Tab-separated table of C-alpha atoms in Angstrom:
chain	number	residue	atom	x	y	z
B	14	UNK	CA	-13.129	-65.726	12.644
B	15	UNK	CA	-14.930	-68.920	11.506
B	16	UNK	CA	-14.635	-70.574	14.957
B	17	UNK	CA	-15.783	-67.648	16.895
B	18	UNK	CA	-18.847	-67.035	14.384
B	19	UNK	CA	-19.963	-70.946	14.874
B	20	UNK	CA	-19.160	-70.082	18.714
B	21	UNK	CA	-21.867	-66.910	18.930
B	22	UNK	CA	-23.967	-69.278	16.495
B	23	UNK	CA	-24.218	-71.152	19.349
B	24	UNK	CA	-24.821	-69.313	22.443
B	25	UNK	CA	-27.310	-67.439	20.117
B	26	UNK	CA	-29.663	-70.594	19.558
B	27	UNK	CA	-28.988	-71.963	23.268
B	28	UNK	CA	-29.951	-68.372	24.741
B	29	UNK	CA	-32.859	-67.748	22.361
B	30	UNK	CA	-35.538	-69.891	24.386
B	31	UNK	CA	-34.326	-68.083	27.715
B	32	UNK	CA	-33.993	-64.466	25.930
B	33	UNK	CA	-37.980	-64.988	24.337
B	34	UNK	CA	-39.664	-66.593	27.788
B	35	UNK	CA	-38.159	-63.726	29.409
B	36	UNK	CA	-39.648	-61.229	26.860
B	37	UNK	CA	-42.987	-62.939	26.559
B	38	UNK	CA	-43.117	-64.166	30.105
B	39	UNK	CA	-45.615	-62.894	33.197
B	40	UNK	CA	-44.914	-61.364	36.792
B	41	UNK	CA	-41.705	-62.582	38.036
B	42	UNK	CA	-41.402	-65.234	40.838
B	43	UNK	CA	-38.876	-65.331	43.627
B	44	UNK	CA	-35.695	-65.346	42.267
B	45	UNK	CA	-35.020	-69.220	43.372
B	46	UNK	CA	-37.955	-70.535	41.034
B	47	UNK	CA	-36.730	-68.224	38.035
B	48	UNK	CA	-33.043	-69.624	38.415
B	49	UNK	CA	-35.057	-72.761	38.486
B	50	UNK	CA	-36.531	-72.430	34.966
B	51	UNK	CA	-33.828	-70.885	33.622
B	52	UNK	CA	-31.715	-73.808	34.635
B	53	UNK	CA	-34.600	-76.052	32.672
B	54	UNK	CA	-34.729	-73.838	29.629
B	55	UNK	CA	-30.792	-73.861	28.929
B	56	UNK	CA	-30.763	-77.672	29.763
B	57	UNK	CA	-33.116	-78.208	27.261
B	58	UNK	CA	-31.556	-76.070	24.684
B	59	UNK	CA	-28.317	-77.413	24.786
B	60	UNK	CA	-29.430	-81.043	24.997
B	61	UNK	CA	-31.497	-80.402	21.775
B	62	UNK	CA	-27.609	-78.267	20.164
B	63	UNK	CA	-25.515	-81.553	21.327
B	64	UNK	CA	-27.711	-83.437	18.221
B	65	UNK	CA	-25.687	-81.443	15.335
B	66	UNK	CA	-22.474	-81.463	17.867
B	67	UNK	CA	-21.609	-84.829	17.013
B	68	UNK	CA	-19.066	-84.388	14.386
B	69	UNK	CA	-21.154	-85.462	11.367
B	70	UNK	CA	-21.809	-82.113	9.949
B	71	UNK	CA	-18.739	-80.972	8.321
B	72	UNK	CA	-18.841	-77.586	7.952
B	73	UNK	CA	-18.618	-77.274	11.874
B	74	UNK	CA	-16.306	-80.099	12.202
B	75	UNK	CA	-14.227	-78.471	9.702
B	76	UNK	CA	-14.859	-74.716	10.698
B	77	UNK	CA	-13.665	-75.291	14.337
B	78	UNK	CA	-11.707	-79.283	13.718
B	79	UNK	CA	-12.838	-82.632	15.104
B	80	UNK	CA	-11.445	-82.355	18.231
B	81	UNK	CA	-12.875	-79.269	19.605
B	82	UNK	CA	-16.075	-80.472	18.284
B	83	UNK	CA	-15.852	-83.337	19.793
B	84	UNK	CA	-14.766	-81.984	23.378
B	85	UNK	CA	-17.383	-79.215	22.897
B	86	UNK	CA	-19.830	-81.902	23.229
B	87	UNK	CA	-19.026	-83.585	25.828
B	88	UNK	CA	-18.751	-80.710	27.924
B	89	UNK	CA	-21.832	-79.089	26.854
B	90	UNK	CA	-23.548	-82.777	27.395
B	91	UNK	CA	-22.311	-82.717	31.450
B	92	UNK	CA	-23.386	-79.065	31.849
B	93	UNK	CA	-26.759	-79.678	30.451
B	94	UNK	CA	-27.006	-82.914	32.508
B	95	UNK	CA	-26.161	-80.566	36.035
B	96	UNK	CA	-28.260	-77.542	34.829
B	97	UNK	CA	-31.355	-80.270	34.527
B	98	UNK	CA	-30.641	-82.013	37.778
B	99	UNK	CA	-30.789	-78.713	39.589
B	100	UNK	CA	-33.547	-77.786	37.770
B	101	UNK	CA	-36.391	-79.436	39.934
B	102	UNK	CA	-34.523	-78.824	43.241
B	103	UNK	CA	-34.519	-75.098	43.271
B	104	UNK	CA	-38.721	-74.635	43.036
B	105	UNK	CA	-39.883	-73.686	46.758
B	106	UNK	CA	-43.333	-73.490	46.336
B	107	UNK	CA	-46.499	-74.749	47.766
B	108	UNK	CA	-49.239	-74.657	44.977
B	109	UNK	CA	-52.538	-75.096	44.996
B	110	UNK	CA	-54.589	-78.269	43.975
B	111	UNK	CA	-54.077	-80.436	47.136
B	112	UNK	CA	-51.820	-82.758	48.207
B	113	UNK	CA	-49.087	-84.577	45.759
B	114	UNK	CA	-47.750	-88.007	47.194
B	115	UNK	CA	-45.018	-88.063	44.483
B	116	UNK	CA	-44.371	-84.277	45.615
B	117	UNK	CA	-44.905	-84.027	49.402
B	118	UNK	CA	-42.697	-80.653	49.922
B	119	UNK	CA	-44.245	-79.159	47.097
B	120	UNK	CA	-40.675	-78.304	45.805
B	121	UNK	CA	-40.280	-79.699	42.272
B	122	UNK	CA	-43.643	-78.938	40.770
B	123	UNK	CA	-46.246	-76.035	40.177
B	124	UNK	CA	-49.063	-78.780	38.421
B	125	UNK	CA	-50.936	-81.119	39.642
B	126	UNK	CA	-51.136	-82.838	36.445
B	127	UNK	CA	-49.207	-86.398	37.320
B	128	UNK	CA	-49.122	-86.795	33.556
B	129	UNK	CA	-47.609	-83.241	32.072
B	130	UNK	CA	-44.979	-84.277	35.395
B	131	UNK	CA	-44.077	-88.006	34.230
B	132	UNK	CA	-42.584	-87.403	31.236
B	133	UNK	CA	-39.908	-84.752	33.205
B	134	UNK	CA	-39.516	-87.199	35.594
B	135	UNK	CA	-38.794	-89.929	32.657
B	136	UNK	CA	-36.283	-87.736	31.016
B	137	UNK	CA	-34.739	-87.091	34.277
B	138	UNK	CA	-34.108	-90.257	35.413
B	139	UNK	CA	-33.001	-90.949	31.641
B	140	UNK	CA	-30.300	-88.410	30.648
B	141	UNK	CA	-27.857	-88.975	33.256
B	142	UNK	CA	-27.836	-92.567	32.346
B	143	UNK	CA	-27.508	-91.669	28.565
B	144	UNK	CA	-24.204	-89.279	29.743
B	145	UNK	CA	-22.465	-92.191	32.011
B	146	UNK	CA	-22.917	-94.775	29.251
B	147	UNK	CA	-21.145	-92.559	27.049
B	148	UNK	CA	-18.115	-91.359	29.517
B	149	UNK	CA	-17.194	-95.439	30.146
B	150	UNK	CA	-18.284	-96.716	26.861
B	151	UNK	CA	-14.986	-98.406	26.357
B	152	UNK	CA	-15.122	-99.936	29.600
B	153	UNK	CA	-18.894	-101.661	28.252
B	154	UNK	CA	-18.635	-104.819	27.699
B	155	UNK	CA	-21.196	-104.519	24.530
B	156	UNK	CA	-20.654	-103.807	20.350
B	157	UNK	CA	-19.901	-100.017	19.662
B	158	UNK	CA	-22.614	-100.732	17.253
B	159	UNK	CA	-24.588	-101.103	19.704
B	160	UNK	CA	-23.959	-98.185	21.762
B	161	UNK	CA	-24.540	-95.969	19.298
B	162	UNK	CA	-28.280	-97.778	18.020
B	163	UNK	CA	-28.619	-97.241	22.248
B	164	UNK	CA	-26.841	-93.267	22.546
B	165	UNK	CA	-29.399	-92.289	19.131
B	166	UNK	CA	-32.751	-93.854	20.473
B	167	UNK	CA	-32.533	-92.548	23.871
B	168	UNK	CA	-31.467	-88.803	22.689
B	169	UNK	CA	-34.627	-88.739	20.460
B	170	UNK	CA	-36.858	-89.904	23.670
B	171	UNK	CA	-35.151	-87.951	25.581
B	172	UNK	CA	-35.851	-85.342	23.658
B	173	UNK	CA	-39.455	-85.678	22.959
B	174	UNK	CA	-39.836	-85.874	26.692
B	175	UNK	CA	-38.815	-82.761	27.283
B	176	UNK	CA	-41.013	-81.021	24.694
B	177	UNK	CA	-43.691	-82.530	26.056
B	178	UNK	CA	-42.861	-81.827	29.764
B	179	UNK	CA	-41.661	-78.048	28.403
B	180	UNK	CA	-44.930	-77.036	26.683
B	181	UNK	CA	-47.566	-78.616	29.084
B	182	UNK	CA	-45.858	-78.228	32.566
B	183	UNK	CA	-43.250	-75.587	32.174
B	184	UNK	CA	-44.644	-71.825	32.790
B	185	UNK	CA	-42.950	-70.399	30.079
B	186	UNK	CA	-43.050	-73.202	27.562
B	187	UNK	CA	-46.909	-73.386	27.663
B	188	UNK	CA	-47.099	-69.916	26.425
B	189	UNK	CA	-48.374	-70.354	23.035
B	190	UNK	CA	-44.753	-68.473	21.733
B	191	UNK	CA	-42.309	-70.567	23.423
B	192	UNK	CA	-44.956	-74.166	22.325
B	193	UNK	CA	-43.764	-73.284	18.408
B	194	UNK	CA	-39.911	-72.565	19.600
B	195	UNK	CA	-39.492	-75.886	21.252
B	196	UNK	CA	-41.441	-77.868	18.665
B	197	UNK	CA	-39.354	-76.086	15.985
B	198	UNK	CA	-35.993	-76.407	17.544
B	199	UNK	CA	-36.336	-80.637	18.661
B	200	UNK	CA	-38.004	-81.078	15.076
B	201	UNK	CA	-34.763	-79.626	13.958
B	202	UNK	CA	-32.289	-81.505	16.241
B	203	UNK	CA	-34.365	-85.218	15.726
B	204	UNK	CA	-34.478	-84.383	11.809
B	205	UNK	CA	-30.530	-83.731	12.220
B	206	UNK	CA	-30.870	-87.841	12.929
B	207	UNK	CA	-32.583	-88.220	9.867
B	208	UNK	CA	-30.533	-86.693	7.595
B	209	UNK	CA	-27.514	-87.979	9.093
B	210	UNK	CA	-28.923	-91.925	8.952
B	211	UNK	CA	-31.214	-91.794	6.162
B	212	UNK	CA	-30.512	-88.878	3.531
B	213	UNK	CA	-27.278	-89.017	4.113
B	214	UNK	CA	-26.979	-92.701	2.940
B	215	UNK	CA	-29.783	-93.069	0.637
B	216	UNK	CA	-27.798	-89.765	-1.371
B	217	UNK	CA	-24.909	-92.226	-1.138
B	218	UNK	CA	-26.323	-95.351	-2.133
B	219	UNK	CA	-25.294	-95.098	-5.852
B	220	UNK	CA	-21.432	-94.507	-4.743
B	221	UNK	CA	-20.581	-97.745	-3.851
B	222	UNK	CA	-17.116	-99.258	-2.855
B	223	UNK	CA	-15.572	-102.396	-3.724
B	224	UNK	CA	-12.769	-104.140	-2.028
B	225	UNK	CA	-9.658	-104.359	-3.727
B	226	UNK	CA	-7.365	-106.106	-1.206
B	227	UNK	CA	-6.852	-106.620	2.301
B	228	UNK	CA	-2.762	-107.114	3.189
B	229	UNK	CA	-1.439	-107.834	6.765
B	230	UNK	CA	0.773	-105.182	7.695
B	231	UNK	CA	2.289	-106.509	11.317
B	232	UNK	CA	0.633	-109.501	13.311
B	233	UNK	CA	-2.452	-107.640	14.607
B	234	UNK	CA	-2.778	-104.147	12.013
B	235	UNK	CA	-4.155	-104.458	8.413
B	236	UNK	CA	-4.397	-102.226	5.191
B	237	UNK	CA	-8.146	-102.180	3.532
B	238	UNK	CA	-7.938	-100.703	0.584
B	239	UNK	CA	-11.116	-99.851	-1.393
B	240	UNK	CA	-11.803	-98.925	-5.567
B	241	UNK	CA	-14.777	-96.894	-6.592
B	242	UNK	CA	-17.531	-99.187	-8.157
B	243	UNK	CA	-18.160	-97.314	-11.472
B	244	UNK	CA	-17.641	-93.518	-10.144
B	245	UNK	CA	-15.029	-91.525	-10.057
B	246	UNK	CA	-14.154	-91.976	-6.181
B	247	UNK	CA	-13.852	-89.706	-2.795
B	248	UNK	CA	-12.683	-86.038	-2.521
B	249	UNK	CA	-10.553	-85.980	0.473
B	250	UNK	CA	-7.532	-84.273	1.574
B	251	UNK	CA	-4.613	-85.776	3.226
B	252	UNK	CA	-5.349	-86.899	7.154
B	253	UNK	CA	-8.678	-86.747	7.080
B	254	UNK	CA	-10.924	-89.824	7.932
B	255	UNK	CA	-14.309	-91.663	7.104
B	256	UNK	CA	-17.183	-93.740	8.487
B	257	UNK	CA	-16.850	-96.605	6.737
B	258	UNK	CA	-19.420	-99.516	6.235
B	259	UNK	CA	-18.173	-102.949	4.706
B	260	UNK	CA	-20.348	-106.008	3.565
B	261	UNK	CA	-24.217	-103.727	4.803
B	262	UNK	CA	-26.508	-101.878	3.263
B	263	UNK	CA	-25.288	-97.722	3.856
B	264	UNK	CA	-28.361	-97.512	6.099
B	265	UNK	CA	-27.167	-100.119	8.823
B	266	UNK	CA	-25.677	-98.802	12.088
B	267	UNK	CA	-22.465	-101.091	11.531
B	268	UNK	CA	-20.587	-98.582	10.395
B	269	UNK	CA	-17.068	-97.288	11.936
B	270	UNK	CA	-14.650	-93.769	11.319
B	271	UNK	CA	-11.126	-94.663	9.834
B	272	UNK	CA	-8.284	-92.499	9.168
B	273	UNK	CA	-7.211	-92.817	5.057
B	274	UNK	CA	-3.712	-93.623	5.166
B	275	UNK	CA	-3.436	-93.146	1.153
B	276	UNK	CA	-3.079	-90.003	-0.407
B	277	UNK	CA	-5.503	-88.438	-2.659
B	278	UNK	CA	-2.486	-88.115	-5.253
B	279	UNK	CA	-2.067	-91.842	-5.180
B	280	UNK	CA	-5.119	-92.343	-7.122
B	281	UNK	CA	-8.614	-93.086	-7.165
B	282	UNK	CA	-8.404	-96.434	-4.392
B	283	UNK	CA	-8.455	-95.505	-0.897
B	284	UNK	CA	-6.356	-97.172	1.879
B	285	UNK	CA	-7.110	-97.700	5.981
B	286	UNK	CA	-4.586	-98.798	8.270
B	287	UNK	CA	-6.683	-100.999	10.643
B	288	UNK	CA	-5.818	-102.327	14.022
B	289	UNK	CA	-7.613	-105.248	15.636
B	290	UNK	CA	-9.352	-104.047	19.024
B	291	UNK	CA	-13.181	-104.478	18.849
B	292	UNK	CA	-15.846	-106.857	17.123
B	293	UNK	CA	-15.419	-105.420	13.308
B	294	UNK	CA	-11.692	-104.930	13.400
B	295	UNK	CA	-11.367	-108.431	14.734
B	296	UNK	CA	-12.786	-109.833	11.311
B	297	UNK	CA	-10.975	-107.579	9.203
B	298	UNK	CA	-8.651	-109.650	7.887
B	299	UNK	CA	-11.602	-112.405	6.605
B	300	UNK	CA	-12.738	-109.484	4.724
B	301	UNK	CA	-13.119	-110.875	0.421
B	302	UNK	CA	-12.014	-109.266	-2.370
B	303	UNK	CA	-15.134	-108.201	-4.192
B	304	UNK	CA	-17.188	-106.779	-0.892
B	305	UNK	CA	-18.884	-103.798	-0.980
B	306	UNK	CA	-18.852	-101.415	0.971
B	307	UNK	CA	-19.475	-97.622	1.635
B	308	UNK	CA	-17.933	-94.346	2.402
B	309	UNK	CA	-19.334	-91.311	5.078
B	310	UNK	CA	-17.239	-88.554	4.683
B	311	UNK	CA	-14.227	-86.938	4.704
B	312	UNK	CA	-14.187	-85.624	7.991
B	313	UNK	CA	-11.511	-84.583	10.227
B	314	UNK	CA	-8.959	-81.123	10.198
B	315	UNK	CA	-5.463	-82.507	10.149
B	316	UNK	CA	-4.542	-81.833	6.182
B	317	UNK	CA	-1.967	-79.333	5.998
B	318	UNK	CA	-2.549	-78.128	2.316
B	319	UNK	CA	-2.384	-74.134	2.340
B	320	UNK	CA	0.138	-73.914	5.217
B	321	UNK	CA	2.852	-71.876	5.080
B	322	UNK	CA	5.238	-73.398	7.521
B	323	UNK	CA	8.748	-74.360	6.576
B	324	UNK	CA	8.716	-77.958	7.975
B	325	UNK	CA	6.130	-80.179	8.961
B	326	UNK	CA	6.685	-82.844	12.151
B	327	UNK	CA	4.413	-85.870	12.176
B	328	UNK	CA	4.505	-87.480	15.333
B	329	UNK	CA	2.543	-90.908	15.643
B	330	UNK	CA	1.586	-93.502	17.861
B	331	UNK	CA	0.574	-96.753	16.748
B	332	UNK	CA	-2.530	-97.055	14.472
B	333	UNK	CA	-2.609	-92.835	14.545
B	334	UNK	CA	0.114	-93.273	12.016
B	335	UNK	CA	-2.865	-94.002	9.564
B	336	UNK	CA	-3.736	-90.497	9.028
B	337	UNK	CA	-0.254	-89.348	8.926
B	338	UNK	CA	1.107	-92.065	6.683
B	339	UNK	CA	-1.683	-90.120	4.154
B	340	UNK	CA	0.160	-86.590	4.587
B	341	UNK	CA	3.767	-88.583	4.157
B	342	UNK	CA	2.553	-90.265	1.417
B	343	UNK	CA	0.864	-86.796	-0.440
B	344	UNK	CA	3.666	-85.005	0.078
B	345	UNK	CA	6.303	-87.113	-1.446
B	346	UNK	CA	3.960	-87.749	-4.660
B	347	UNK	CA	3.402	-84.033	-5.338
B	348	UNK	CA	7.346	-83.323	-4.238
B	349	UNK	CA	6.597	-81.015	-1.810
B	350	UNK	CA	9.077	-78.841	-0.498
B	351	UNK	CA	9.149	-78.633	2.803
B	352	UNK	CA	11.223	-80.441	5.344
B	353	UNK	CA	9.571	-83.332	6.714
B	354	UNK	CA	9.990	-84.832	9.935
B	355	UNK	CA	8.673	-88.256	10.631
B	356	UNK	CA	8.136	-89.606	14.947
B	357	UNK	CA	6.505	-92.596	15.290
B	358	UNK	CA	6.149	-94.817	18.453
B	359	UNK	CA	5.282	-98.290	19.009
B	360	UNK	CA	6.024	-101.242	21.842
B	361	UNK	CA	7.666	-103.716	19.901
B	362	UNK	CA	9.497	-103.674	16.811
B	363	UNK	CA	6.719	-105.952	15.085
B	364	UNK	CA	4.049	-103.569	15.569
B	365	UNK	CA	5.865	-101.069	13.042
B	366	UNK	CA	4.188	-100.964	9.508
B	367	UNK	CA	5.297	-99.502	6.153
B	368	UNK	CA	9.054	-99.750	7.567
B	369	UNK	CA	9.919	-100.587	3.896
B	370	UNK	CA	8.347	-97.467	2.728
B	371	UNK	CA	8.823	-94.998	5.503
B	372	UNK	CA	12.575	-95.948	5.468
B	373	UNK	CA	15.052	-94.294	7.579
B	374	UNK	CA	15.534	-90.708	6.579
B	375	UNK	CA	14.355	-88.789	8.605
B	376	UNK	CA	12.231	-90.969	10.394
B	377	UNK	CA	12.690	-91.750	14.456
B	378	UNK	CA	11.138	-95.008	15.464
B	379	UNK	CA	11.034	-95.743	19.119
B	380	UNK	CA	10.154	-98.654	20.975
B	381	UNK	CA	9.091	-98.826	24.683
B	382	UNK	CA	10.122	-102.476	24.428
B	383	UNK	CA	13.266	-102.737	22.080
B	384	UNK	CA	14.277	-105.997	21.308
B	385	UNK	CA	18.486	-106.912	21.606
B	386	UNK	CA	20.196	-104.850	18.955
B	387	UNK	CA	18.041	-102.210	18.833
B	388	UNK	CA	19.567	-98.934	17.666
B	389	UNK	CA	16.373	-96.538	17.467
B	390	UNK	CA	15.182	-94.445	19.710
B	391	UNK	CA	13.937	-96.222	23.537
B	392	UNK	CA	10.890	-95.505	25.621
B	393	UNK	CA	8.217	-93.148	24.978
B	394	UNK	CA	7.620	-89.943	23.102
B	395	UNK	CA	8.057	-87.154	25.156
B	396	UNK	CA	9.481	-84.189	26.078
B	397	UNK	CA	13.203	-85.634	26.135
B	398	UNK	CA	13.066	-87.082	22.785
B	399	UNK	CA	11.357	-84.404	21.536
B	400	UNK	CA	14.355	-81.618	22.289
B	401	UNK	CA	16.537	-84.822	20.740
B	402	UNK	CA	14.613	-85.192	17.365
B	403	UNK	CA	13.844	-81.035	16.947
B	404	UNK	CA	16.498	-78.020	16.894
B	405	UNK	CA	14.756	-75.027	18.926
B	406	UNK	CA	13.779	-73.011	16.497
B	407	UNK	CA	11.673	-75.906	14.479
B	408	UNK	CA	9.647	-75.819	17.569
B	409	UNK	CA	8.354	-72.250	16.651
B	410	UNK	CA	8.398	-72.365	13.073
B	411	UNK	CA	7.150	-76.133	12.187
B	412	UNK	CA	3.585	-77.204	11.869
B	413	UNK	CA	3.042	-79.890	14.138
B	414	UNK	CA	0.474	-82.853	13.451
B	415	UNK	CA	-0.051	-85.836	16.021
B	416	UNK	CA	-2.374	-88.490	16.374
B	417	UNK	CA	-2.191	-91.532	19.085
B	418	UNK	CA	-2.828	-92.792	22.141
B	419	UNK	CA	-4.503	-89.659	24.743
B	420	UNK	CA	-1.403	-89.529	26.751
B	421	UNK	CA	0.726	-89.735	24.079
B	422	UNK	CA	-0.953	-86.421	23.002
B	423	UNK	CA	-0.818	-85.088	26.330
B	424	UNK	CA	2.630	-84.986	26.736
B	425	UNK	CA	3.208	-83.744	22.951
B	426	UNK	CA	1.304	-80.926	23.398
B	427	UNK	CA	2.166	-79.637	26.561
B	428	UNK	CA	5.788	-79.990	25.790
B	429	UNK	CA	5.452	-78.584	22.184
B	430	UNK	CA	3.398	-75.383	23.740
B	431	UNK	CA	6.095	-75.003	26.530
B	432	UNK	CA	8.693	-74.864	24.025
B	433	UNK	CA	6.933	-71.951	22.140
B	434	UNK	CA	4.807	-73.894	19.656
B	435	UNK	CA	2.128	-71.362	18.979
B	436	UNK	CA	-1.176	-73.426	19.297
B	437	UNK	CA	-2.259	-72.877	15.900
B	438	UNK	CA	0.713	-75.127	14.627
B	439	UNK	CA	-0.498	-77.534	16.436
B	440	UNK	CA	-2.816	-80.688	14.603
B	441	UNK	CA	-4.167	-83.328	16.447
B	442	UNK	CA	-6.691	-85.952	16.531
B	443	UNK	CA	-7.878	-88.216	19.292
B	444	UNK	CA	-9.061	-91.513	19.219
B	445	UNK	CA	-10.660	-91.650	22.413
B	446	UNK	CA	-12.627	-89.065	24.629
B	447	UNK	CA	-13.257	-89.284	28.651
């Protein structure tokens, strides 16, 4: 029920603006230039919901996992971005107060006021640019740090915009009931920035991190692995991830989430299997002994501790064996009892890490690009090697965790639901989202 209460949580603080101006509003208009505000109010609700949809609060990461989170808010981001763009479009009126160059139909305004009008018109021109930069952020040739430092500033104007444009323009968000509303609900979503950025890591300040070694697994992944620094270390379950910040301050924006690939059995030290792809990972193996550095966290909904399930499959791709390698790893030092099922997919045979340690039984290692000799598995995970690697009835009885590339994914989980996987067995957690 947890997912479904967060779910009417919600659509209950979305709706309330529209529900109130409604009550509190006066005569109605044509029905065009109420669909009109409507469209404004909800836009403005859930752009000022998508601030504590970002997968830092845990307890709605956790209560519905990281990857519906995640989703929810990009979809949620693109609706609010149509409802506003509509928004202006559907007013047919011609008000009084004389002619409006910037207005010469007299369709997206009822003021005259140029000023109550420019910042809508600011946030307007603002928020779809905020929503593309975010759908091809990997295809930016800039830091992620920097995106972020770019997404957070122009939410919070955005934002501010939009109170201001709601409470001196809008019809209903002038009235005196609906002022308070919107000044309570974007002090709420801009102090969620706050806490995240600056409570968050001035609470964390004292629980500092120090490196303890950084080892080369294959020719382009690493293992960081991090002791406490006079505490008693991080309270995590197996598979789940952090934000992690090496060699700043735990204020500074250069900070980055990474699965834990040890397990919280193994000790008080915490490991991260690291691949290089951008600007920090690059560095990661001129990383000293010594640095410090600081943990956000745990986030993330892959552990499996409380299932029931006979078996459990892991099936990996690449560097998304990081958070499974942490499951592995917890349930062979606690000697748990279940049958355990290991599928993990790389391109060439010196991309594979912890082959030493992950050994052969049962294990599956395939390789789109085998080298001579090769006796593993060939080509990709899919549905084929899938029905090779589990019997039938493992399909309906195992819990299922995956990480890896998005197609990767894909394919898993459209196979493992079309061979009767209920979808509650199923774990996943994506890198990437379009």
């Amino acid at each position: 029920m947890k997912p479904l209460f967060l779910i009417l949580v919600y659509l209950g603080v979305v709706a309330l603006p529209l529900v109130l101006s409604f009550l509190t509003g006066g005569p109605s208009r044509p029905v065009y230039q109420e669909l009109a505000s409507g469209l404004g109010i909800l836009a403005f609700s859930m752009i000022l919901a998508e601030f504590v949809l970002s997968g830092r609060f845990r307890k709605i990461s956790h209560g519905v996992g990281m990857d519906v989170t995640m989703r929810f808010h990009q979809i949620m981001a693109r609706t609010a971005l149509i409802f506003a763009l509509l928004h202006p479009f559907l007013y047919r009126a011609t008000p009084s107060g004389g002619p409006r160059p910037w207005d010469p139909t007299g369709q997206l305004t009822l003021t005259t006021d140029i000023a109550d009008l420019s910042s809508g018109i600011a946030a307007f021109l603002i928020l779809p640019s905020l929503v593309f930069l975010a759908i091809g952020r990997t295809k930016l040739d800039h830091k992620y740090e920097v995106w972020r430092l770019m997404h957070g500033i122009g939410a919070v104007l955005i934002a501010l915009l939009l109170l201001h444009h709601a409470t001196h323009a809008g019809r209903y968000g002038s009235l005196p009931v609906m002022s308070w509303i919107w000044l309570v609900m974007t002090g709420l979503a801009v102090g969620s920035l706050f806490y995240v950025y600056l409570i968050v890591p001035f609470q964390g300040r004292r629980q500092a991190w120090r490196v303890a070694s950084v080892t080369r697994l294959t020719p382009k992944q690493w293992e960081l692995t991090l002791a406490p620094d006079a505490h008693s270390g991080l309270a995590y379950k197996a598979g789940q991830f952090v934000w992690l910040t090496v060699g700043h301050s735990p204020f500074s924006i250069n900070e980055h989430p990474f699965s834990i690939c040890s397990a919280p059995s193994g000790g008080p030290e915490v490991s991260f299997m690291i691949k290089e792809l951008g600007d920090f990972t690059r560095g990661v193996g001129d990383i000293k002994p010594g640095t410090i550095a600081y943990l956000d966290g745990p986030y993330g909904s892959l552990a499996i501790e409380g299932r029931t399930e006979p078996g459990v499959a892991l099936i990996a791709g690449g560097v998304g064996l990081a958070p499974l390698l942490g499951i592995l790893r917890q349930m062979r030092l606690t000697g748990d009892p279940r049958k355990l099922r290991l599928v993990y997919g790389n391109r060439k045979a010196d991309q594979i890490a912890f082959r030493d340690e992950l050994g052969v039984a049962d294990v599956t290692y395939v390789l789109s690009e085998p080298p001579e000799g090769w006796t593993g598995e060939t080509g990709f995970i899919d549905g084929a090697l899938l029905d090779r690697v589990f019997a039938p009835q493992e399909f309906k009885d195992w819990l299922f965790v995956v990480c890896g590339p998005t197609v990767m994914m894909d394919i898993v989980e459209t196979h493992l639901i079309k061979r009767g996987t209920p979808a509650d067995r199923i774990l996943s957690e994506r890198f990437d989202y379009d």
